[in-house]
Amino acid sequence: MELKNLKIHFQIRSSFYEEVLRGRRRIIKAVDNVNLGIKKGEIFSLVGESGSGKTTTGRGILQLVKKTDGEILFDQEAVRPGDKAYMRRFRERAQMIFQDPYQSLNPKFTVKEIVAEPLQLMGKALSAADQEDKVIEALEFAGLKPGRDFLYRYPHELSGGQRQRVSIATCFIMDPDFIVADEPVSMLDASVRADILKLFVAMKAQKNTSILFITHDLSLAWLISDRIAIMYLGKIVEIGSAGLIAGGALHPYAQALTSVLTVVGSDIKRERIVLEGETPSPMNVPPGCRFHTRCPYVQEQCRSLQPELREIEPDHFVACHFPRPIENIT
Amino acid sequence: MKAEKILEVKDLRTYFKIREGVVKAVDGVSFVLNRGESLGLVGESGCGKTTTALSVIKLLSDNGTIESGEILFKGRDLAKLTEEEILTHRWKDISMIFQGAMNSMNPVMKISRQIVEVIRLHEPEVGEEEARTRVKELFRLVNLDPDLMDSYPHEFSGGMRQRAIIAMSLALNPSLIIGDEPTTALDVMVQAQIIDLINRLRQQLGMSMIMITHDLSIIAETCDRVVVMYAGKVAEIGPVAEIIKNHHHPYTEKLIKAFPDIYGEREMVASIPGVPPNLIDPPKGCLFAPRCHKKIGKICDEVVPELVAVAGSRHFVACHLWGESHE
């Protein structure tokens, strides 16, 4: 999966007077010129705060929102949202797991119906027995063992973690090549998160699935992914390997994000960089570097010139005019 | 100097009656909170953290009752007070910041008005102007621009609303603040800002605080002591640093291991297998036994472990494992 200059803008409806008579249109640039590539069998994390555009990027990739401009390539081939036959195949191969397992499962369906539904929709003609076997296999992969016991349960009988496992089984049964997982564990207790995350790692190991993991929690991203991209206001500010981002980020925003991660039981006390104020509205993006209004090391150039994402060392990209390692800051 | 007890909860039992039976949500919880101290309550969902706090200010839903136990606030037993009597304590002595509180403000009322209302309801002798001056001071205290006090809640961002709620909870100078997941719904950076604010206010005003959260890392940042709860009972209690480094209850150990340490080795965090027990018909013996990885035998299944002192008098643990190796 590759994104080239992806832009997704939303137009805000304002009054007739504003729109037609004064010709003023307000546009939210939710995703603005995002470039990234996800390799086969890679877990790639997109980390950012609310409003950073990480979810919109994920939805854009799966054609759940329309892109404004740019290219989305899947297997070196542009995704063709208008081509029905192509999209049918695309929907089979690229799946999404949503954040809230309390809303994403149909309460009137049994677990078996939920998990088997994609098979039926894709017109896979299977005998009832084969279908049941596949459902059980998917459930057991997702950690609902023995799978047979769960077939005729309804979502309300399951805990949050179990529901999320059902969504993962539903996704697994299609044997997808690519999965967008949008905050799959943020609604769950810390005590069950780990097992759900392990499923993604297992899926990657067994099926060589590529996964785009969208999260606000940098420590979870660090735990399971190969590479991490940090987003701020619709742009990627830094991309690098997981260890690099967690330990040696160069962009001031990425550094601040890692510094405020609270850690249990660690002796190392890092200087916390708590940024002042809040992320500006994406309707009103600051000129120059988008982060300059909150950057602790802002310089004149940052206010007018937008930094491009450039490769500082192999496989490490930063969008900052003056990147510097955190140790050198006094 | 001996620390002054501001709140002492003794053997609190809060039960809920539902159609299927009686849920023993809080079953024999005891702890002490000293003046100026911050105490964390931590555990998985449904372990009784919030119910304990709601019992303290008696905001339980209609089917919940405090079956037994004492809640001594400055020596007065709140458990025995009537609804009318407890009203005089809420806000004035104890105030609570609820989970998702920033969404609990009245959307059609200016924020200043909402805070003034709280002040004048409890202190009718305070005039409108004086109350407004106080709101201004409160806004300054929580780093909000006092000129914005006449805004409506929707004009504020989540972080600002949370600050306003904190300002409101401080309006009557309570000596105890209970925060129920006060930072959970916020962004990472805003969360860090609110934690800094809470820590500053605690020092500045000498408040006592009870912090309820499932996130141990927040406890590590804001609390002096921590109560680890499991299935309505106290599993372990002690100073935060001591609990994190030198815990003795297998549940505490599992809970800590569920958090990744990005400064350490990248190792997959561990889940706690199984689910907390059904509190309508809890198992005999230690309630954690069915999920415990260090079970030592029959005693765990049959005898409820008592809370015993570990080191000196500050650290207590309820586990047979500890009793076994130290008797």
XYZ file of C-alpha atoms in Angstrom:
657
model
C 0.000 0.000 0.000
C 1.394 3.338 -0.951
C 0.106 6.875 -0.588
C 1.361 9.673 -2.762
C 0.489 13.246 -1.848
C -2.823 12.127 -0.441
C -5.163 14.998 0.323
C -8.551 14.697 1.910
C -10.373 17.948 2.458
C -13.831 18.440 3.835
C -15.983 21.386 3.017
C -17.866 22.901 5.882
C -21.368 24.021 5.097
C -21.847 27.574 6.099
C -24.721 29.944 5.559
C -26.106 30.767 2.122
C -24.930 34.324 2.588
C -21.347 33.299 3.321
C -21.169 30.675 0.630
C -22.922 32.149 -2.350
C -22.955 35.879 -1.838
C -19.507 36.311 -0.408
C -17.993 33.327 -2.146
C -16.357 32.179 1.042
C -15.915 28.501 1.573
C -14.448 26.968 4.607
C -12.374 23.912 4.043
C -10.891 21.523 6.543
C -7.688 20.007 5.334
C -7.961 16.827 7.339
C -5.178 15.107 5.449
C -2.759 17.281 3.549
C -0.081 15.820 1.338
C 0.575 12.564 3.083
C 3.146 10.229 1.583
C 3.810 6.842 3.032
C 4.388 3.276 1.998
C 3.462 0.164 3.912
C 5.412 -2.934 3.015
C 4.089 -6.431 2.734
C 3.965 -8.046 6.153
C 4.681 -4.850 7.997
C 2.893 -3.308 10.955
C 2.909 0.416 10.408
C 1.552 2.746 13.081
C 0.020 6.143 12.602
C 0.170 8.072 15.858
C -1.390 11.427 16.597
C -3.814 13.303 18.795
C -7.461 13.862 17.944
C -7.797 16.001 14.867
C -4.434 14.998 13.473
C -6.023 13.236 10.507
C -4.891 9.722 11.350
C -8.371 8.188 11.187
C -9.239 10.088 8.020
C -6.072 8.746 6.400
C -7.101 5.201 7.314
C -10.599 5.702 5.998
C -9.293 7.353 2.869
C -7.105 4.356 2.109
C -10.080 2.026 2.317
C -12.215 4.356 0.198
C -14.588 5.081 3.039
C -14.108 8.784 2.420
C -13.304 10.302 -0.939
C -9.844 11.618 -1.507
C -9.498 15.152 -2.784
C -6.232 14.638 -4.569
C -3.219 12.386 -4.720
C -2.788 8.713 -5.365
C -3.533 5.556 -3.423
C -1.646 2.569 -4.755
C -2.367 -0.997 -3.732
C 0.033 -3.627 -5.054
C 1.603 -0.979 -7.292
C -1.756 -0.355 -8.885
C -3.958 2.686 -8.381
C -7.124 1.920 -6.457
C -10.085 2.486 -8.740
C -13.099 3.464 -6.638
C -15.342 3.689 -9.715
C -14.633 0.174 -10.918
C -17.206 -2.106 -9.311
C -15.484 -5.395 -10.047
C -12.173 -4.028 -8.834
C -13.711 -2.629 -5.651
C -15.332 -5.951 -4.866
C -11.959 -7.608 -4.897
C -10.379 -4.670 -3.058
C -12.923 -4.887 -0.244
C -12.068 -8.549 0.154
C -8.373 -7.888 0.423
C -8.396 -4.750 2.539
C -10.291 -4.837 5.810
C -10.969 -2.459 8.645
C -11.284 -2.978 12.391
C -13.106 -0.241 14.213
C -12.525 1.291 17.582
C -15.763 0.588 19.340
C -16.754 -3.077 19.525
C -19.953 -2.030 21.283
C -21.185 -0.323 18.139
C -19.558 -2.203 15.318
C -21.338 -5.537 15.851
C -24.961 -6.000 14.888
C -26.775 -6.788 18.157
C -29.394 -8.915 16.425
C -26.912 -11.306 14.842
C -25.319 -14.267 16.544
C -21.540 -14.475 16.540
C -21.740 -17.108 13.816
C -23.828 -14.866 11.586
C -21.518 -11.914 12.166
C -18.360 -13.809 11.361
C -19.853 -15.679 8.396
C -21.469 -12.620 6.845
C -18.468 -11.468 4.808
C -18.154 -14.970 3.302
C -21.729 -14.802 2.129
C -21.450 -11.267 0.855
C -18.456 -12.200 -1.205
C -20.489 -15.000 -2.745
C -18.258 -17.787 -1.560
C -20.378 -20.880 -2.055
C -19.576 -23.084 0.884
C -21.557 -25.890 2.408
C -23.024 -25.110 5.815
C -20.547 -27.458 7.458
C -17.523 -25.929 5.719
C -18.704 -22.493 6.608
C -19.079 -23.435 10.238
C -15.581 -24.885 10.259
C -14.167 -21.682 8.852
C -16.022 -19.604 11.425
C -14.734 -21.788 14.232
C -11.203 -21.577 12.895
C -11.426 -17.766 12.765
C -12.871 -17.560 16.270
C -10.166 -19.786 17.653
C -7.493 -17.776 15.939
C -8.957 -14.691 17.636
C -8.645 -16.458 20.978
C -12.285 -17.411 21.496
C -11.737 -21.028 22.453
C -13.457 -23.371 21.989
C -14.952 -21.556 19.017
C -17.990 -23.814 18.939
C -19.193 -22.445 22.278
C -19.367 -18.930 20.918
C -21.269 -19.622 17.695
C -24.727 -18.948 18.994
C -24.011 -16.152 21.400
C -25.098 -12.593 20.835
C -22.768 -9.590 21.169
C -24.448 -8.435 24.385
C -23.382 -11.646 26.066
C -19.721 -10.876 25.413
C -17.275 -8.589 27.179
C -15.591 -5.730 25.353
C -12.445 -7.715 24.733
C -14.418 -10.678 23.400
C -16.378 -8.425 21.075
C -13.190 -7.001 19.667
C -12.013 -10.570 19.144
C -15.189 -11.228 17.152
C -14.412 -8.229 14.915
C -10.931 -9.586 14.413
C -12.324 -13.024 13.541
C -14.643 -11.370 11.012
C -11.652 -9.705 9.466
C -9.455 -12.804 9.629
C -11.969 -15.038 7.854
C -11.502 -13.016 4.665
C -7.791 -13.659 4.765
C -7.026 -10.051 3.875
C -3.682 -8.731 2.670
C -4.120 -5.419 4.378
C -5.897 -4.289 7.536
C -6.584 -0.844 8.891
C -7.048 -1.128 12.662
C -8.398 2.133 14.024
C -7.728 2.366 17.777
C -8.689 -1.283 18.240
C -7.822 -1.389 21.932
C -8.545 2.096 23.204
C -11.910 1.064 24.651
C -10.499 -1.938 26.444
C -9.031 -2.409 29.895
C -5.262 -2.358 30.057
C -5.381 -5.934 31.287
C -6.830 -7.299 28.035
C -5.125 -4.987 25.543
C -2.011 -7.095 25.285
C -3.805 -10.213 24.063
C -5.622 -8.286 21.352
C -2.381 -6.685 20.191
C -0.748 -10.104 20.058
C -3.397 -11.159 17.543
C -2.166 -8.521 15.122
C 1.389 -9.683 15.568
C 0.218 -13.272 15.023
C -1.686 -12.321 11.908
C 1.411 -10.669 10.506
C 3.570 -13.674 11.366
C 1.186 -16.327 10.034
C -0.317 -14.666 7.011
C 2.199 -11.964 6.184
C -0.615 -9.431 6.492
C 0.222 -5.728 6.302
C -1.392 -3.718 9.072
C -1.954 -0.009 9.477
C -2.386 0.510 13.203
C -3.952 3.840 14.090
C -3.579 4.934 17.687
C -3.062 7.877 19.990
C -0.934 5.761 22.290
C 2.683 5.862 21.253
C 3.705 3.157 23.693
C 1.301 0.642 22.146
C 2.485 1.585 18.672
C 6.067 1.098 19.772
C 5.235 -2.290 21.165
C 3.955 -3.960 18.017
C 5.013 -2.012 14.960
C 7.948 -2.039 12.624
C 7.670 1.604 11.725
C 5.806 4.578 13.176
C 4.611 7.801 11.595
C 3.652 10.741 13.792
C 0.931 13.030 12.468
C 0.142 16.575 13.453
C -2.646 18.610 11.870
C -3.004 16.532 8.741
C 0.682 16.128 8.009
C 3.265 13.533 8.871
C 6.026 15.125 10.912
C 8.262 12.122 11.390
C 8.557 8.537 10.130
C 11.027 6.008 11.406
C 11.503 2.593 12.913
C 9.620 2.023 16.166
C 12.730 2.057 18.326
C 13.967 5.217 16.719
C 10.750 7.160 17.238
C 10.476 6.080 20.860
C 14.079 6.749 21.722
C 15.578 9.165 19.247
C 12.862 11.266 17.677
C 14.093 14.440 16.028
C 10.898 16.410 15.508
C 10.031 18.554 18.562
C 6.408 17.377 18.513
C 7.412 13.720 18.424
C 9.862 14.401 21.245
C 7.177 16.049 23.348
C 4.805 13.151 22.730
C 7.351 10.592 23.905
C 8.419 12.692 26.855
C 4.946 12.844 28.408
C 4.369 9.118 28.178
C 3.935 8.053 31.722
C 5.776 4.915 32.533
C 5.075 2.505 35.333
C 7.970 1.223 37.308
C 10.793 2.748 35.345
C 13.667 4.393 37.149
C 14.522 6.626 34.259
C 12.919 10.000 34.743
C 12.941 12.035 31.583
C 12.383 15.723 31.384
C 8.728 16.063 30.464
C 8.079 18.485 27.664
C 4.506 19.599 28.209
C 3.396 21.746 25.302
C 1.358 24.817 26.045
C -2.045 25.373 24.556
C -3.825 23.032 22.211
C -3.653 21.853 18.648
C -5.005 24.638 16.419
C -8.198 23.935 14.512
C -7.593 22.240 11.156
C -9.940 24.866 9.698
C -7.383 27.464 10.506
C -3.978 25.968 9.940
C -1.036 28.201 10.912
C 1.200 29.279 8.008
C 4.715 27.943 7.710
C 5.414 24.961 9.882
C 2.101 23.874 11.376
C 3.693 23.221 14.687
C 5.366 26.612 15.066
C 2.672 28.032 17.362
C 3.560 25.488 20.028
C 7.136 24.591 19.224
C 9.552 25.315 22.069
C 12.419 25.962 19.655
C 10.628 28.040 17.029
C 12.748 30.279 14.808
C 11.902 32.957 12.290
C 12.013 30.670 9.268
C 9.452 28.320 10.793
C 6.741 30.963 10.746
C 6.712 31.353 6.992
C 8.276 28.340 5.336
C 6.663 24.938 5.460
C 9.218 22.189 6.093
C 9.089 19.183 3.794
C 9.501 15.628 4.951
C 13.127 14.770 4.194
C 15.262 11.742 4.786
C 17.780 12.524 7.516
C 19.245 9.077 7.677
C 18.177 5.907 5.876
C 14.503 5.217 6.597
C 14.142 8.142 8.966
C 12.126 11.088 7.680
C 11.561 14.345 9.532
C 9.618 17.453 8.577
C 11.446 20.107 10.566
C 13.812 22.901 9.590
C 16.001 22.404 12.618
C 15.851 18.802 13.718
C 18.045 17.970 16.666
C 18.323 15.127 19.102
C 16.722 15.638 22.453
C 19.928 15.372 24.508
C 21.383 18.503 22.977
C 18.570 20.682 24.175
C 19.315 22.683 27.250
C 4.178 15.219 63.438
C 1.471 12.683 63.225
C -0.548 12.947 60.050
C -4.098 14.055 60.492
C -6.695 11.684 59.148
C -9.170 13.416 56.917
C -11.057 10.366 55.746
C -11.209 6.926 57.162
C -13.199 4.198 55.494
C -13.756 1.178 57.708
C -14.972 -2.132 56.387
C -17.252 -0.545 53.814
C -19.767 -2.823 52.151
C -21.896 -1.460 49.339
C -24.326 -3.827 47.679
C -26.614 -3.403 44.707
C -29.873 -5.273 44.442
C -30.690 -6.380 40.932
C -33.151 -8.908 39.581
C -30.589 -11.700 39.576
C -29.555 -11.141 43.176
C -27.308 -8.969 45.262
C -24.104 -7.625 43.721
C -21.414 -7.190 46.330
C -19.708 -4.342 44.486
C -17.678 -3.208 47.473
C -17.115 -5.832 50.112
C -15.092 -4.910 53.134
C -12.905 -2.031 51.963
C -10.888 -0.052 54.496
C -8.382 2.732 53.975
C -7.209 5.973 55.495
C -6.530 9.257 53.769
C -4.391 11.825 55.530
C -4.624 15.569 55.097
C -2.799 16.756 51.992
C -2.304 13.243 50.759
C -3.266 11.824 47.408
C -4.556 8.287 47.249
C -5.062 6.300 44.083
C -7.689 3.614 43.549
C -6.734 1.307 40.749
C -8.111 -1.871 39.207
C -9.906 -3.240 36.173
C -13.413 -2.170 35.218
C -15.988 -3.448 37.637
C -13.661 -3.877 40.593
C -15.508 -1.345 42.746
C -13.322 1.761 42.458
C -16.103 4.112 41.451
C -18.633 2.514 43.796
C -16.270 3.121 46.708
C -16.033 6.796 45.794
C -19.761 7.153 45.218
C -20.371 5.598 48.630
C -18.174 8.240 50.229
C -20.342 11.070 48.909
C -23.473 8.923 48.908
C -24.367 9.294 45.275
C -25.287 5.650 44.806
C -28.121 4.772 42.478
C -31.437 3.811 44.078
C -30.779 0.081 44.156
C -27.446 0.507 45.908
C -27.079 0.700 49.657
C -24.259 0.922 52.134
C -24.865 -2.316 54.006
C -22.327 -1.762 56.726
C -19.130 0.022 57.577
C -18.147 3.540 58.518
C -17.018 6.486 56.435
C -15.419 8.881 58.878
C -14.849 12.293 57.363
C -13.083 14.524 59.880
C -14.471 12.201 62.531
C -18.087 12.356 61.359
C -19.649 9.181 59.972
C -21.016 10.035 56.541
C -22.545 6.600 56.109
C -25.190 7.418 58.678
C -26.158 10.832 57.371
C -29.473 11.456 55.678
C -29.675 12.826 52.160
C -30.305 16.327 53.515
C -27.345 16.230 55.840
C -24.940 14.970 53.206
C -25.975 17.845 50.933
C -24.165 20.276 53.191
C -20.955 18.298 52.734
C -20.964 17.877 48.971
C -18.992 20.593 47.141
C -18.147 22.299 50.443
C -16.139 19.510 52.028
C -15.907 16.904 49.320
C -16.291 17.455 45.623
C -16.065 14.996 42.817
C -14.806 15.282 39.249
C -16.636 12.667 37.241
C -15.480 10.626 34.325
C -16.139 12.601 31.150
C -17.126 15.538 33.329
C -16.342 17.974 30.573
C -19.424 16.707 28.797
C -21.606 17.030 31.858
C -21.970 20.798 31.861
C -25.282 22.380 31.016
C -24.910 23.315 27.338
C -27.328 26.241 27.410
C -25.902 27.961 30.452
C -22.797 30.110 30.584
C -19.940 28.487 32.466
C -19.670 31.418 34.880
C -23.378 31.055 35.692
C -22.953 27.347 36.449
C -20.126 27.999 38.894
C -21.881 30.997 40.504
C -24.895 28.790 41.042
C -22.835 26.228 42.931
C -21.309 28.928 45.135
C -24.564 30.687 45.962
C -26.491 27.504 46.571
C -24.128 26.519 49.330
C -23.311 29.991 50.602
C -26.497 32.010 50.182
C -24.946 35.017 51.929
C -22.526 35.507 49.036
C -23.725 38.144 46.589
C -23.793 37.779 42.812
C -20.856 40.120 42.261
C -18.715 38.497 44.914
C -19.432 35.086 43.453
C -18.399 36.301 40.014
C -15.151 37.658 41.416
C -14.509 34.246 42.869
C -15.148 32.577 39.519
C -12.575 34.939 38.032
C -10.010 33.878 40.624
C -10.833 30.231 40.056
C -10.304 30.649 36.320
C -6.887 32.163 36.969
C -6.070 29.333 39.320
C -6.621 26.711 36.634
C -4.845 28.731 33.912
C -7.956 29.773 32.033
C -8.401 33.302 30.750
C -10.901 34.977 33.143
C -12.302 36.959 30.200
C -13.707 33.706 28.848
C -15.802 32.949 31.904
C -19.015 33.994 30.182
C -18.586 31.454 27.397
C -20.869 28.522 26.791
C -19.410 25.039 27.231
C -19.414 24.294 23.490
C -17.075 27.220 22.904
C -14.406 25.495 24.964
C -12.232 22.612 23.862
C -12.211 19.376 25.858
C -9.130 20.376 27.827
C -10.525 23.819 28.657
C -13.819 22.319 29.781
C -11.961 19.933 32.018
C -10.128 22.902 33.543
C -13.464 24.662 34.062
C -14.813 21.564 35.801
C -11.768 21.512 38.059
C -12.358 25.206 38.794
C -15.947 24.359 39.690
C -14.928 21.562 41.977
C -12.651 23.998 43.827
C -15.327 26.697 44.103
C -16.145 26.090 47.761
C -12.672 25.198 48.902
C -13.294 21.560 49.648
C -10.742 19.699 51.710
C -11.163 16.525 49.652
C -11.447 16.104 45.908
C -12.349 12.822 44.290
C -11.326 12.468 40.662
C -12.943 9.616 38.761
C -10.822 9.042 35.641
C -10.409 12.820 35.266
C -8.018 12.559 32.332
C -9.241 9.467 30.539
C -11.101 11.036 27.632
C -8.395 13.617 26.890
C -5.576 13.697 24.364
C -2.108 12.712 25.524
C -0.740 16.243 25.615
C -3.836 17.710 27.267
C -3.719 14.854 29.739
C -0.158 15.825 30.644
C -1.278 19.436 31.109
C -4.139 18.427 33.412
C -1.873 16.152 35.465
C 0.553 19.063 35.924
C -2.342 21.289 36.924
C -3.649 18.804 39.480
C -0.185 18.375 40.977
C 0.304 22.136 41.207
C -3.101 22.707 42.797
C -2.490 20.017 45.349
C 0.716 21.672 46.490
C -0.714 25.173 46.372
C -3.938 24.428 48.205
C -2.870 21.472 50.303
C -5.856 19.460 49.111
C -6.374 15.826 49.813
C -7.320 13.789 46.810
C -8.638 10.408 45.814
C -7.745 9.536 42.240
C -9.662 6.746 40.573
C -8.243 5.324 37.374
C -7.474 2.102 35.586
C -4.232 3.629 34.386
C -1.412 2.885 36.792
C 0.875 5.347 35.064
C -1.387 8.234 36.068
C -1.330 7.019 39.652
C 2.460 6.930 39.497
C 2.462 10.588 38.463
C -0.092 11.989 40.870
C -0.443 9.867 43.986
C 1.395 9.249 47.240
C -0.263 5.979 48.082
C -2.292 3.519 46.092
C -5.051 1.022 46.801
C -5.163 -1.870 44.355
C -8.724 -3.163 44.243
C -9.967 -6.444 42.908
C -13.554 -7.669 42.870
C -14.722 -5.255 45.542
C -11.881 -5.928 47.933
C -8.513 -4.386 48.645
C -5.745 -6.565 47.212
C -2.810 -4.414 48.181
C -2.280 -0.979 49.645
C 0.857 1.066 50.167
C 3.095 3.913 48.983
C 3.117 4.161 45.171
C 6.837 3.616 44.658
C 6.795 0.672 47.050
C 3.817 -0.950 45.307
C 5.355 -0.550 41.878
C 8.754 -1.914 42.809
C 8.031 -4.222 45.656
C 4.522 -5.526 45.234
C 3.506 -8.822 46.731
C 0.088 -9.512 45.268
C 0.067 -11.460 41.977
C -2.749 -9.223 40.730
C -0.675 -6.074 41.238
C 2.182 -7.735 39.410
C -0.038 -8.586 36.449
C -1.544 -5.120 36.399
C 1.886 -3.494 36.245
C 3.074 -5.868 33.537
C 0.128 -4.865 31.365
C 1.821 -1.510 30.723
C 4.614 -1.233 28.188
C 7.839 0.431 29.291
C 9.238 2.270 26.326
C 12.525 2.962 28.035
C 13.094 -0.699 28.648
C 13.352 -3.704 26.386
C 10.626 -4.088 23.821
C 8.822 -7.054 25.239
C 5.212 -7.865 24.676
C 3.062 -6.866 27.614
C 1.091 -9.609 29.283
C -2.643 -9.779 29.671
C -4.385 -11.074 32.749
C -6.142 -14.234 31.614
C -9.815 -14.705 32.412
C -12.319 -12.181 33.680
C -13.120 -10.834 37.161
C -15.588 -13.049 39.052
C -19.305 -12.559 39.103
C -19.991 -10.584 42.262
C -23.494 -11.933 42.720
C -22.193 -15.331 43.570
C -18.472 -14.893 44.190
C -16.264 -17.957 44.537
C -15.129 -19.124 47.934
C -11.647 -18.250 49.021
C -9.458 -15.669 47.348
C -11.420 -13.996 44.545
C -8.341 -13.771 42.363
C -7.471 -17.457 42.709
C -9.124 -18.603 39.445
C -6.890 -16.188 37.471
C -3.811 -16.385 39.661
C -0.543 -17.705 38.252
C 1.031 -18.188 41.657
C -1.708 -20.149 43.372
C -0.228 -22.212 46.179
C -2.933 -24.762 46.672
C -6.194 -25.459 48.398
C -5.926 -22.574 50.815
C -6.409 -20.101 47.944
C -9.665 -21.753 46.892
C -11.080 -22.017 50.359
C -9.917 -19.223 52.627
C -10.348 -15.509 52.010
C -6.929 -13.929 52.605
C -6.731 -11.183 55.224
C -4.984 -7.894 54.644
C -1.671 -8.150 56.516
C 1.153 -5.676 57.054
C 4.274 -6.182 54.973
C 6.911 -3.637 55.821
C 6.335 -1.567 58.909
C 2.793 -0.303 58.894
C 2.456 1.323 55.479
C 2.242 -1.595 53.089
C -0.509 -4.217 53.319
C -1.306 -7.164 51.124
C -4.139 -9.695 51.039
C -2.530 -12.849 49.685
C -1.852 -16.293 51.151
C 1.469 -16.358 49.378
C 2.775 -13.646 51.642
C 1.398 -15.259 54.798
C 2.888 -18.606 53.839
C 6.431 -17.403 53.367
C 6.506 -15.163 56.416
C 5.069 -17.207 59.204
